[in-house]
Amino acid sequence: MNAQSRSVTLIGAPLEEGSGRRGAAMGPAALRIAGVDQTLIELGHDVADIGDLRIVPAMDLPNHPKAHNLRIVGAFTRALESSVHDVAASGRFPLILGGDHSLSMGSVSGMARYAASKDRPLFVLWLDAHADFNSPATSPSGNIHGMPVAFFCGEAEFAEILPKDRPFVDPKNVFQVGIRSVDAREREEIHEHGVNVFDMRAIDEQGIGAIMREILDVVTKANGLLHVSLDLDFLDPEIAPGVGTTVPGGATFREAHLVMEMLSDSGLVSSLDLVELNPFLDDRGKSARILVELTASLFGRRIFDRPTRAA
Ligand SMILES: NC(=[NH2+])NCCC[C@H](N)C(=O)O
Ligand SMILES: [Mn+2]
Ligand SMILES: [Mn+2]
């Protein structure tokens, strides 16, 4: 059923301090209860679960007035940067169970360091209602989960969270899909840095299939690695209510699965974040199960192996 059998390492990141509310720290537990490990095993993959990262606040970092809980988010950033890098370097696929979206400061930075060691460019597919390109200077909320893209592109320094010589992601290698909520200053920043944005209107007009083909083509030609960061609010809140920052008019169930199926066919994906699941807001585990089902599509589950009709 699955084209490729992979060795996957699950890394739990019970982080909620980057968002403006509590609950996302229960995300890793809900994803495990929804059967993320068993689902991957049934698809023929080798799965190791290293459990949840445990941190103590990084007291060398300042209490930043415009980046809330920086000492906790910074500690998770460091822990994830090194564990994601090490898992990738050992030849395994890091699958990060979140946790709010600030965790991508660590996961993507870890993959950026791994890609640099292989002399390959890192691309990021950011599936989200939000661009998450704020910085402490531009953020209207001070919530760090609105800042990870600017951080891993080297455009938002909060303090010395990671070594100064860390490799950054080129903003032109970031593809944002599903966007429908952007702050005023953030809009200018994205434009200025050349982030590739496919907003909901682009999905409506061009279709998600054409957009994915375009993105996968670029990554293939560059021989890149592709990190996928899936924010639950990419999906329409009608189908995925378990998230703190719902925005109406999101991707449909089938649009999201087609993204995952095309990613799976491409064989280009190196790593995955599942973020912003807030089980406290969910409807009887519905959103957790959807994230697990989407993960299954990314790892080879199909309705049929194509083609389904004789030539
Ligand atoms: N990962 C997320 N849910 N981000 C939401 C960000 C919302 C808003 N743009 C902010 O900076 O506060
Ligand atoms: Mn996000
Ligand atoms: Mn979001």
Coordinates of N, CA and C in Angstrom, one line a residue, residues 2-193:
N2 N 1.8 1.3 0.9 CA 2.7 2.5 0.9 C 3.9 2.2 0.0
A3 N 4.3 3.2 -0.7 CA 5.4 3.0 -1.7 C 6.7 2.7 -0.9
Q4 N 6.9 3.5 0.2 CA 8.2 3.5 0.9 C 7.9 3.2 2.3
S5 N 8.7 2.3 2.9 CA 8.6 2.1 4.3 C 9.6 3.0 5.0
R6 N 9.2 3.7 6.0 CA 10.1 4.7 6.6 C 10.3 4.4 8.1
S7 N 11.4 4.9 8.6 CA 11.7 4.8 10.1 C 11.3 6.1 10.7
V8 N 10.3 6.1 11.5 CA 9.7 7.4 12.0 C 10.0 7.5 13.5
T9 N 10.4 8.6 14.0 CA 10.6 8.9 15.4 C 9.6 9.9 15.8
L10 N 8.7 9.6 16.8 CA 7.7 10.5 17.4 C 8.4 11.3 18.5
I11 N 8.3 12.6 18.4 CA 8.8 13.5 19.5 C 7.7 14.4 20.0
G12 N 7.3 14.2 21.3 CA 6.2 15.0 21.9 C 6.8 16.3 22.3
A13 N 6.0 17.4 22.0 CA 6.4 18.7 22.5 C 5.2 19.4 23.2
P14 N 5.0 19.1 24.5 CA 3.9 19.6 25.2 C 4.0 21.1 25.5
L15 N 4.0 21.9 24.5 CA 4.2 23.3 24.6 C 2.9 24.1 24.4
E16 N 2.6 25.0 25.3 CA 1.4 25.8 25.1 C 1.6 27.2 25.4
E17 N 2.8 27.5 25.9 CA 3.1 28.9 26.4 C 3.4 29.9 25.2
G18 N 3.5 29.3 24.0 CA 3.6 30.2 22.8 C 2.3 30.8 22.3
S19 N 1.2 30.1 22.8 CA -0.1 30.6 22.4 C -0.7 31.4 23.5
G20 N -1.8 32.0 23.3 CA -2.4 32.9 24.3 C -3.2 32.2 25.3
R21 N -3.3 30.9 25.3 CA -4.2 30.1 26.2 C -3.7 28.8 26.5
R22 N -4.3 28.1 27.4 CA -3.8 26.8 27.9 C -4.5 25.7 27.0
G23 N -3.9 24.5 27.0 CA -4.6 23.3 26.4 C -3.8 22.6 25.4
A24 N -3.0 23.3 24.6 CA -2.2 22.7 23.5 C -1.1 21.7 24.1
A25 N -0.8 21.9 25.4 CA 0.2 21.0 26.0 C -0.4 19.5 26.1
M26 N -1.7 19.4 25.9 CA -2.3 18.1 25.9 C -2.4 17.5 24.5
G27 N -1.9 18.2 23.5 CA -1.9 17.8 22.2 C -1.2 16.4 21.9
P28 N 0.1 16.3 22.4 CA 0.8 15.0 22.2 C 0.0 13.8 22.7
A29 N -0.6 14.0 23.9 CA -1.3 12.9 24.5 C -2.5 12.5 23.7
A30 N -3.2 13.6 23.2 CA -4.4 13.3 22.4 C -4.1 12.6 21.0
L31 N -2.9 13.0 20.5 CA -2.5 12.4 19.2 C -2.1 10.9 19.4
R32 N -1.5 10.6 20.6 CA -1.2 9.2 20.9 C -2.5 8.4 21.1
I33 N -3.4 9.1 21.9 CA -4.7 8.3 22.1 C -5.5 8.1 20.8
A34 N -5.4 9.0 19.9 CA -6.0 8.8 18.6 C -5.3 7.8 17.7
G35 N -4.1 7.3 18.2 CA -3.5 6.2 17.6 C -2.5 6.5 16.5
V36 N -1.8 7.6 16.7 CA -0.8 8.0 15.6 C 0.3 6.9 15.4
D37 N 0.8 6.3 16.5 CA 1.8 5.3 16.3 C 1.3 4.0 15.6
Q38 N 0.1 3.5 16.1 CA -0.4 2.3 15.6 C -0.8 2.5 14.1
T39 N -1.3 3.6 13.7 CA -1.7 3.9 12.3 C -0.5 3.8 11.4
L40 N 0.7 4.4 11.9 CA 1.9 4.3 11.1 C 2.4 2.9 11.0
I41 N 2.3 2.1 12.1 CA 2.8 0.7 12.1 C 2.0 -0.1 11.1
E42 N 0.6 0.1 11.1 CA -0.2 -0.6 10.2 C 0.1 -0.3 8.7
L43 N 0.6 0.9 8.5 CA 1.0 1.2 7.1 C 2.4 0.7 6.7
G44 N 3.0 -0.1 7.7 CA 4.3 -0.7 7.3 C 5.5 0.0 7.7
H45 N 5.4 1.1 8.5 CA 6.5 1.8 9.0 C 7.1 1.4 10.3
D46 N 8.4 1.6 10.5 CA 9.0 1.4 11.8 C 8.8 2.6 12.6
V47 N 8.2 2.5 13.8 CA 7.9 3.7 14.7 C 8.6 3.6 16.0
A48 N 9.3 4.6 16.4 CA 9.9 4.7 17.7 C 9.3 6.0 18.4
D49 N 8.8 5.9 19.6 CA 8.3 7.1 20.3 C 9.2 7.4 21.4
I50 N 9.9 8.6 21.3 CA 10.8 8.9 22.4 C 10.2 9.7 23.5
G51 N 8.8 9.8 23.5 CA 8.1 10.4 24.6 C 8.1 11.9 24.4
D52 N 7.7 12.6 25.5 CA 7.6 14.1 25.5 C 8.9 14.7 26.0
L53 N 9.3 15.8 25.3 CA 10.5 16.5 25.7 C 10.2 17.2 27.1
R54 N 11.1 17.2 27.9 CA 11.0 17.8 29.2 C 12.0 18.9 29.3
I55 N 11.5 20.1 29.7 CA 12.4 21.2 29.8 C 12.4 21.9 31.1
V56 N 13.4 22.7 31.4 CA 13.3 23.7 32.5 C 13.4 25.1 31.8
P57 N 12.8 26.1 32.3 CA 12.9 27.4 31.7 C 14.3 27.8 31.5
A58 N 14.6 28.4 30.4 CA 16.0 28.9 30.1 C 16.2 30.2 30.8
M59 N 16.9 30.2 32.0 CA 17.0 31.4 32.8 C 18.0 32.4 32.2
D60 N 18.8 32.0 31.2 CA 19.7 32.9 30.6 C 19.0 33.8 29.6
L61 N 17.8 33.5 29.3 CA 17.0 34.4 28.4 C 16.3 35.4 29.2
P62 N 16.0 36.6 28.5 CA 15.3 37.6 29.3 C 13.8 37.4 29.4
N63 N 13.2 38.0 30.3 CA 11.7 38.1 30.3 C 11.4 39.2 29.3
H64 N 10.9 38.8 28.1 CA 10.7 39.8 27.0 C 9.3 40.3 27.1
P65 N 9.1 41.7 27.2 CA 7.8 42.2 27.3 C 6.9 41.9 26.1
K66 N 7.5 41.7 24.9 CA 6.7 41.5 23.7 C 6.9 40.1 23.1
A67 N 7.4 39.2 23.9 CA 7.5 37.8 23.5 C 7.2 37.0 24.7
H68 N 5.9 36.7 25.0 CA 5.5 36.1 26.2 C 6.1 34.7 26.4
N69 N 6.5 34.4 27.7 CA 7.0 33.1 28.1 C 8.2 32.7 27.3
L70 N 9.1 33.7 27.0 CA 10.3 33.4 26.1 C 11.2 32.3 26.7
R71 N 11.3 32.3 28.1 CA 12.2 31.3 28.7 C 11.7 29.9 28.5
I72 N 10.4 29.7 28.4 CA 9.9 28.3 28.2 C 9.9 28.0 26.7
V73 N 9.5 28.9 25.9 CA 9.5 28.7 24.4 C 10.9 28.5 24.0
G74 N 11.8 29.3 24.5 CA 13.3 29.2 24.2 C 13.9 27.9 24.6
A75 N 13.5 27.4 25.7 CA 14.0 26.1 26.2 C 13.5 24.9 25.3
F76 N 12.2 25.0 24.9 CA 11.7 24.0 23.9 C 12.3 24.2 22.5
T77 N 12.6 25.4 22.1 CA 13.3 25.6 20.9 C 14.6 24.9 20.9
R78 N 15.4 25.1 21.9 CA 16.7 24.4 22.0 C 16.6 22.9 22.0
A79 N 15.7 22.4 22.8 CA 15.5 20.9 23.0 C 15.1 20.3 21.6
L80 N 14.1 21.0 20.9 CA 13.7 20.4 19.7 C 14.7 20.6 18.6
E81 N 15.4 21.7 18.6 CA 16.4 21.9 17.5 C 17.4 20.7 17.6
S82 N 17.8 20.4 18.8 CA 18.9 19.3 18.8 C 18.2 17.9 18.6
S83 N 17.0 17.7 19.2 CA 16.5 16.3 19.0 C 16.1 16.1 17.6
V84 N 15.5 17.1 16.9 CA 15.1 16.9 15.5 C 16.3 16.7 14.6
H85 N 17.3 17.6 14.8 CA 18.5 17.4 14.1 C 19.1 16.0 14.2
D86 N 19.2 15.5 15.5 CA 19.8 14.2 15.7 C 19.0 13.1 15.2
V87 N 17.7 13.2 15.2 CA 16.9 12.1 14.7 C 17.1 12.1 13.1
A88 N 17.0 13.2 12.5 CA 17.2 13.3 11.0 C 18.6 12.7 10.7
A89 N 19.6 13.1 11.5 CA 21.0 12.7 11.2 C 21.2 11.2 11.3
S90 N 20.3 10.6 12.2 CA 20.4 9.1 12.3 C 19.6 8.4 11.2
G91 N 19.1 9.1 10.3 CA 18.4 8.5 9.1 C 16.9 8.3 9.4
R92 N 16.4 8.8 10.4 CA 15.0 8.6 10.7 C 14.2 9.9 10.4
F93 N 12.9 9.7 10.4 CA 12.0 10.8 10.0 C 11.4 11.4 11.3
P94 N 11.7 12.7 11.6 CA 11.2 13.3 12.9 C 9.7 13.7 12.7
L95 N 8.9 13.2 13.5 CA 7.4 13.6 13.5 C 7.1 14.2 14.9
I96 N 6.9 15.5 14.8 CA 6.8 16.3 16.1 C 5.3 16.4 16.4
L97 N 4.9 15.9 17.6 CA 3.6 16.0 18.1 C 3.5 17.2 19.0
G98 N 2.7 18.3 18.5 CA 2.6 19.5 19.3 C 1.3 19.5 20.1
G99 N 1.3 20.5 20.9 CA 2.1 21.6 21.0 C 1.7 22.8 20.1
D100 N 1.9 24.0 20.6 CA 1.6 25.2 19.8 C 2.7 25.4 18.7
H101 N 2.4 26.3 17.8 CA 3.2 26.5 16.6 C 4.6 27.1 16.9
S102 N 4.8 27.7 18.1 CA 6.1 28.2 18.4 C 7.2 27.1 18.4
L103 N 6.7 25.8 18.5 CA 7.7 24.7 18.5 C 8.4 24.6 17.1
S104 N 7.9 25.2 16.1 CA 8.5 25.1 14.8 C 9.8 26.0 14.7
M105 N 10.0 26.9 15.7 CA 11.3 27.6 15.8 C 12.4 26.5 16.0
G106 N 12.1 25.5 16.8 CA 13.1 24.5 17.1 C 13.1 23.4 16.0
S107 N 12.0 22.9 15.6 CA 12.0 21.8 14.7 C 12.6 22.2 13.3
V108 N 12.1 23.4 12.8 CA 12.6 23.8 11.5 C 14.1 24.2 11.6
S109 N 14.5 24.8 12.7 CA 15.9 25.1 12.8 C 16.8 23.9 12.9
G110 N 16.3 22.8 13.5 CA 17.0 21.6 13.5 C 17.1 21.0 12.2
M111 N 16.1 21.0 11.4 CA 16.1 20.5 10.0 C 17.0 21.4 9.1
A112 N 17.0 22.7 9.4 CA 17.9 23.6 8.6 C 19.4 23.2 8.8
R113 N 19.7 22.9 10.1 CA 21.1 22.5 10.4 C 21.4 21.2 9.7
Y114 N 20.4 20.3 9.8 CA 20.7 19.0 9.1 C 20.8 19.1 7.6
A115 N 19.9 19.9 7.0 CA 20.0 20.1 5.5 C 21.4 20.8 5.1
A116 N 21.8 21.7 5.9 CA 23.1 22.4 5.6 C 24.2 21.4 5.7
S117 N 24.2 20.4 6.6 CA 25.2 19.4 6.8 C 25.2 18.5 5.5
K118 N 24.1 18.4 4.8 CA 24.0 17.6 3.6 C 24.2 18.4 2.4
D119 N 24.4 19.7 2.6 CA 24.6 20.6 1.4 C 23.3 20.6 0.5
R120 N 22.2 20.5 1.2 CA 20.9 20.6 0.4 C 20.1 21.7 0.9
P121 N 19.3 22.4 0.1 CA 18.4 23.4 0.6 C 17.2 22.9 1.3
L122 N 16.8 23.6 2.4 CA 15.6 23.2 3.1 C 14.4 24.0 2.6
F123 N 13.3 23.4 2.2 CA 12.1 24.1 1.9 C 11.1 23.8 3.0
V124 N 10.1 24.7 3.2 CA 9.1 24.5 4.3 C 7.7 24.7 3.6
L125 N 6.9 23.7 3.8 CA 5.5 23.9 3.5 C 4.7 24.2 4.7
W126 N 4.2 25.4 4.8 CA 3.5 25.9 6.0 C 2.0 25.9 5.7
L127 N 1.3 24.9 6.3 CA -0.2 24.8 6.0 C -0.9 25.4 7.2
D128 N -1.5 26.6 7.0 CA -1.9 27.4 8.2 C -2.9 28.4 7.7
A129 N -3.8 28.8 8.6 CA -4.6 30.0 8.4 C -3.8 31.3 8.5
H130 N -2.7 31.2 9.3 CA -1.9 32.4 9.6 C -0.5 32.3 9.0
A131 N 0.1 33.4 8.8 CA 1.4 33.5 8.2 C 2.5 33.3 9.2
D132 N 2.2 33.5 10.5 CA 3.2 33.4 11.6 C 4.5 34.0 11.3
F133 N 4.5 35.2 10.7 CA 5.7 36.0 10.4 C 5.8 37.2 11.2
N134 N 5.2 37.3 12.4 CA 5.4 38.4 13.2 C 6.8 38.3 13.9
S135 N 7.2 39.4 14.6 CA 8.3 39.4 15.4 C 7.9 40.2 16.7
P136 N 8.7 40.2 17.8 CA 8.3 40.9 18.9 C 8.0 42.4 18.6
A137 N 8.6 42.9 17.6 CA 8.4 44.3 17.3 C 7.1 44.5 16.6
T138 N 6.6 43.5 15.8 CA 5.4 43.7 15.0 C 4.1 43.0 15.6
S139 N 4.3 42.0 16.5 CA 3.2 41.2 16.9 C 2.2 42.1 17.7
P140 N 0.9 41.9 17.3 CA -0.2 42.6 18.0 C -0.5 41.9 19.4
S141 N -0.1 40.6 19.5 CA -0.4 39.9 20.7 C 0.7 39.6 21.6
G142 N 1.9 39.5 21.1 CA 3.1 39.1 21.9 C 3.2 37.6 22.0
N143 N 2.3 36.8 21.4 CA 2.3 35.4 21.4 C 3.3 34.8 20.4
I144 N 4.2 34.0 20.9 CA 5.3 33.6 20.0 C 4.9 32.6 19.0
H145 N 3.7 32.0 19.1 CA 3.3 31.1 18.0 C 2.9 31.8 16.8
G146 N 2.8 33.2 16.8 CA 2.7 34.0 15.6 C 4.0 34.4 15.0
M147 N 5.1 33.9 15.5 CA 6.4 34.4 15.1 C 7.4 33.3 14.5
P148 N 7.1 32.0 14.5 CA 8.1 31.1 14.2 C 8.7 31.2 12.8
V149 N 7.9 31.6 11.8 CA 8.5 31.7 10.4 C 9.6 32.8 10.3
A150 N 9.3 33.9 10.9 CA 10.3 35.0 10.9 C 11.5 34.5 11.7
F151 N 11.3 33.7 12.8 CA 12.5 33.3 13.5 C 13.4 32.4 12.7
F152 N 12.8 31.3 12.1 CA 13.7 30.4 11.4 C 14.2 31.0 10.1
C153 N 13.6 32.1 9.6 CA 14.2 32.8 8.5 C 15.3 33.8 8.9
G154 N 15.5 33.9 10.2 CA 16.5 34.8 10.7 C 16.0 36.3 10.7
E155 N 14.7 36.5 10.7 CA 14.2 37.8 10.7 C 13.6 38.3 12.0
A156 N 13.7 37.5 13.0 CA 13.2 37.9 14.3 C 14.1 37.4 15.4
E157 N 15.0 38.2 15.9 CA 15.9 37.7 16.9 C 15.3 38.2 18.3
F158 N 15.0 37.3 19.2 CA 14.4 37.7 20.4 C 15.5 37.9 21.5
A159 N 16.6 37.2 21.3 CA 17.6 37.0 22.3 C 18.4 35.9 21.8
E160 N 19.5 35.5 22.4 CA 20.3 34.4 21.8 C 19.7 33.0 22.2
I161 N 18.7 32.6 21.5 CA 18.0 31.3 21.8 C 18.9 30.2 21.3
L162 N 19.3 30.4 20.0 CA 20.2 29.4 19.3 C 21.5 30.1 19.0
P163 N 22.6 29.3 18.7 CA 23.8 30.0 18.3 C 23.7 30.9 17.2
K164 N 24.4 32.0 17.2 CA 24.3 33.1 16.2 C 24.6 32.5 14.8
D165 N 25.4 31.5 14.7 CA 25.8 31.0 13.3 C 24.8 29.9 12.8
R166 N 23.6 29.8 13.4 CA 22.7 28.8 13.0 C 22.3 29.1 11.5
P167 N 22.1 28.0 10.7 CA 21.6 28.2 9.4 C 20.1 28.7 9.4
F168 N 19.8 29.7 8.6 CA 18.5 30.1 8.4 C 17.8 29.5 7.2
V169 N 16.5 29.5 7.2 CA 15.7 29.1 6.0 C 15.6 30.4 5.1
D170 N 15.8 30.2 3.8 CA 15.6 31.3 2.9 C 14.1 31.5 2.8
P171 N 13.6 32.7 3.0 CA 12.1 33.0 3.0 C 11.5 32.6 1.6
K172 N 12.3 32.7 0.6 CA 11.9 32.3 -0.8 C 11.6 30.8 -0.9
N173 N 12.2 30.0 0.1 CA 11.9 28.6 0.1 C 10.8 28.2 1.0
V174 N 10.0 29.2 1.5 CA 8.9 28.9 2.3 C 7.6 29.1 1.5
F175 N 6.8 28.0 1.5 CA 5.5 28.0 0.8 C 4.4 28.0 1.8
Q176 N 3.6 29.1 1.9 CA 2.5 29.1 2.8 C 1.2 28.9 2.1
V177 N 0.4 27.9 2.6 CA -0.8 27.5 1.9 C -2.0 27.5 2.9
G178 N -3.1 28.1 2.5 CA -4.3 28.1 3.3 C -4.5 29.4 4.0
I179 N -3.6 30.4 3.8 CA -3.6 31.7 4.6 C -4.9 32.5 4.4
R180 N -5.4 32.9 5.6 CA -6.6 33.8 5.5 C -6.7 34.7 6.7
S181 N -5.6 34.9 7.5 CA -5.6 35.8 8.6 C -4.2 36.3 8.7
V182 N -3.9 37.6 8.3 CA -2.6 38.2 8.4 C -2.7 39.5 9.0
D183 N -1.7 39.9 9.9 CA -1.7 41.2 10.5 C -1.1 42.2 9.6
A184 N -1.4 43.5 9.8 CA -0.9 44.6 8.9 C 0.6 44.6 8.7
R185 N 1.4 44.6 9.7 CA 2.8 44.7 9.6 C 3.4 43.4 9.0
E186 N 2.7 42.3 9.4 CA 3.1 41.0 8.9 C 3.0 40.9 7.4
R187 N 1.9 41.5 6.9 CA 1.7 41.5 5.4 C 2.9 42.1 4.7
E188 N 3.3 43.2 5.2 CA 4.5 43.9 4.6 C 5.7 43.1 4.6
E189 N 6.0 42.5 5.8 CA 7.2 41.7 6.0 C 7.2 40.5 5.0
I190 N 6.1 39.8 4.9 CA 6.0 38.6 4.0 C 6.4 39.0 2.6
H191 N 5.8 40.1 2.2 CA 6.0 40.6 0.8 C 7.4 40.9 0.6
E192 N 8.0 41.7 1.6 CA 9.3 42.2 1.5 C 10.4 41.0 1.4
H193 N 10.1 40.0 2.1 CA 11.1 38.9 2.2 C 10.8 37.8 1.1

